[in-house]
Coordinates of C-alpha atoms and ligand atoms in Angstrom, one line a residue:
X1 CA 5.7 -6.4 13.9
X2 CA 5.6 -4.9 10.2
X3 CA 6.4 -7.2 7.6
X4 CA 9.7 -6.7 6.0
X5 CA 10.8 -6.5 2.1
X6 CA 13.1 -9.2 3.0
X7 CA 10.2 -10.9 3.9
X8 CA 8.4 -10.3 0.8
X9 CA 11.7 -11.1 -1.2
X10 CA 11.6 -14.3 0.6
X11 CA 8.2 -15.3 -0.4
X12 CA 8.7 -14.3 -4.0
X13 CA 12.2 -16.1 -4.4
X14 CA 10.3 -19.4 -2.7
X15 CA 7.5 -19.5 -5.1
X16 CA 9.4 -18.4 -8.4
X17 CA 12.1 -21.1 -7.7
X18 CA 8.9 -23.6 -7.7
X19 CA 7.2 -22.1 -10.7
X20 CA 7.3 -18.7 -12.5
X21 CA 4.5 -19.4 -14.8
X22 CA 1.0 -17.8 -14.2
X23 CA 0.0 -20.1 -11.1
X24 CA 3.5 -19.0 -9.6
X25 CA 2.2 -15.3 -10.3
X26 CA -1.2 -16.1 -8.8
X27 CA 0.8 -17.2 -5.3
X28 CA 2.6 -13.6 -5.6
X29 CA -0.4 -11.7 -6.4
X30 CA -2.0 -12.9 -3.0
X31 CA 1.4 -12.3 -1.3
X32 CA 1.5 -8.6 -2.4
X33 CA -2.6 -8.5 -1.3
X34 CA -1.2 -9.9 2.3
X35 CA 1.7 -7.3 2.3
X36 CA -0.8 -4.5 0.9
X37 CA -2.7 -5.2 4.2
X38 CA -0.1 -4.2 6.6
X39 CA -0.3 -0.7 6.8
X40 CA 3.0 -0.5 8.8
X41 CA 4.8 -1.8 5.8
X42 CA 2.7 0.5 3.5
X43 CA 3.7 3.4 5.7
X44 CA 7.4 2.7 5.9
X45 CA 7.7 2.3 2.0
X46 CA 5.0 4.7 0.6
X47 CA 4.7 6.9 3.4
X48 CA 4.4 11.0 3.0
X49 CA 8.3 11.4 3.1
X50 CA 8.3 9.3 -0.1
X51 CA 7.7 11.1 -3.4
X52 CA 9.9 8.6 -6.1
X53 CA 8.3 7.8 -9.2
X54 CA 10.1 4.5 -8.9
X55 CA 11.9 3.2 -6.1
X56 CA 13.8 -0.2 -6.3
X57 CA 13.4 -1.8 -2.9
X58 CA 14.9 -5.0 -3.8
X59 CA 16.1 -7.1 -7.0
X60 CA 17.1 -10.3 -6.6
X61 CA 20.7 -11.5 -7.8
X62 CA 19.8 -14.5 -8.9
X63 CA 16.2 -14.7 -10.4
X64 CA 16.5 -11.1 -11.0
X65 CA 13.0 -9.8 -9.9
X66 CA 12.5 -6.7 -8.3
X67 CA 10.1 -5.1 -5.6
X68 CA 9.5 -1.4 -6.5
X69 CA 7.7 1.4 -4.5
X70 CA 6.0 3.9 -6.8
X71 CA 4.4 7.6 -6.2
X72 CA 2.7 8.2 -9.3
X73 CA 1.6 12.4 -9.2
X74 CA -1.2 13.9 -11.2
X75 CA -3.4 12.4 -13.7
X76 CA -1.8 10.1 -16.4
X77 CA -3.1 7.5 -19.1
X78 CA -0.3 5.3 -19.8
X79 CA -0.4 3.4 -23.6
X80 CA -1.1 0.1 -23.7
X81 CA 1.6 -1.9 -23.2
X82 CA 3.2 -5.3 -22.0
X83 CA 6.8 -6.0 -19.8
X84 CA 8.6 -7.4 -23.2
X85 CA 9.9 -10.7 -22.0
X86 CA 8.8 -10.7 -18.4
X87 CA 5.6 -10.0 -16.2
X88 CA 4.2 -7.7 -13.5
X89 CA 2.4 -7.7 -10.3
X90 CA 0.6 -4.0 -9.7
X91 CA -0.4 -3.6 -5.9
X92 CA -2.5 -0.4 -5.4
X93 CA -1.3 1.0 -1.8
X94 CA -3.5 4.3 -2.2
X95 CA -5.5 5.9 -4.5
X96 CA -7.2 4.4 -8.0
X97 CA -6.1 2.9 -11.1
X98 CA -7.9 1.9 -14.1
X99 CA -6.9 -0.4 -15.8
X100 CA -7.5 -1.4 -19.3
X101 CA -6.5 -4.9 -20.9
X102 CA -6.3 -5.6 -24.8
X103 CA -6.5 -7.9 -27.5
X104 CA -3.3 -7.8 -29.7
X105 CA -4.8 -7.2 -33.5
X106 CA -1.2 -6.4 -35.1
X107 CA 1.9 -7.2 -34.0
X108 CA 4.5 -4.5 -34.2
X109 CA 6.8 -3.9 -37.1
X110 CA 9.7 -1.9 -36.9
X111 CA 9.1 1.3 -36.1
X112 CA 5.3 0.7 -36.5
X113 CA 3.4 0.4 -33.5
X114 CA 1.2 -2.7 -32.9
X115 CA -2.4 -2.5 -33.1
X116 CA -4.8 -3.7 -30.0
X117 CA -8.2 -3.2 -29.0
X118 CA -9.6 -3.2 -25.7
X119 CA -11.1 -6.4 -23.7
X120 CA -11.8 -5.2 -20.3
X121 CA -11.4 -2.6 -18.1
X122 CA -11.7 -2.6 -14.2
X123 CA -10.5 -0.5 -11.0
X124 CA -7.9 -1.3 -8.7
X125 CA -8.4 -0.1 -5.6
X126 CA -6.1 0.0 -2.3
X127 CA -5.4 -3.6 -0.9
X128 CA -5.8 -5.2 -4.8
X129 CA -2.9 -6.5 -6.7
X130 CA -3.3 -7.7 -10.2
X131 CA -0.7 -10.2 -12.2
X132 CA -0.1 -9.5 -16.0
X133 CA 1.9 -12.6 -17.3
X134 CA 4.2 -12.2 -20.2
X135 CA 2.4 -10.5 -23.2
X136 CA -0.5 -9.7 -21.3
X137 CA -1.4 -6.2 -22.7
X138 CA -2.9 -3.3 -20.3
X139 CA -3.2 0.4 -19.9
X140 CA -3.1 1.7 -16.4
X141 CA -5.2 5.5 -16.1
X142 CA -5.7 7.4 -13.1
X143 CA -7.2 10.8 -12.3
X144 CA -4.9 11.7 -9.5
X145 CA -1.9 10.5 -7.1
X146 CA -1.6 6.8 -6.7
X147 CA 0.6 4.7 -4.6
X148 CA 1.9 1.3 -5.6
X149 CA 4.0 -1.5 -4.8
X150 CA 5.0 -3.6 -8.1
X151 CA 7.0 -6.6 -8.7
X152 CA 8.6 -7.2 -12.1
X153 CA 10.3 -10.6 -13.4
X154 CA 13.1 -8.3 -14.2
X155 CA 13.7 -4.6 -14.0
X156 CA 11.8 -3.2 -17.1
X157 CA 13.7 -0.1 -17.1
X158 CA 16.4 -1.9 -18.7
X159 CA 14.3 -3.9 -21.0
X160 CA 13.2 -2.7 -24.7
X161 CA 9.5 -3.1 -25.1
X162 CA 7.3 -2.9 -28.4
X163 CA 4.8 0.1 -28.9
X164 CA 1.2 -0.4 -29.3
X165 CA -2.1 1.9 -29.9
X166 CA -5.5 1.2 -30.2
X167 CA -6.9 -0.2 -33.6
Ligands
FE2_1 FE1 2.7 -2.2 -17.2

């Protein structure tokens, strides 16, 4: 039987109510990889009938974390960013994301973007999940379509985030 969004939500809830720090995120990352390995779960939420850029599958009424399914079409490179006051876990279901992480050189100031320099770059291939704790600057790039399960500590579309550019 396929794993369900409700089970994923319950696992996240159990972990986060004990530990919402980096150790908790690592546990959730492993849970996300378990769900990515369930082809039925992936087909249900990221099958060919879904082409939504962002679909919130579940939002926790108390802890506020969100489970999202994303279909990203075409090629793109996002600017360096963090998720403001929250974290995110990126789970690659199909396609490939080339992720770069950055170190902050200069803090953003008003309308002036902060300055960053790259520290490492790696591929996210299907089945892999990576956690980005609060403040971890990163930039995903893709050459073609990707499909992801992402978990956000809070709905990032409702948060104000600073902008950054490469020094
Ligand atoms: Fe991000």
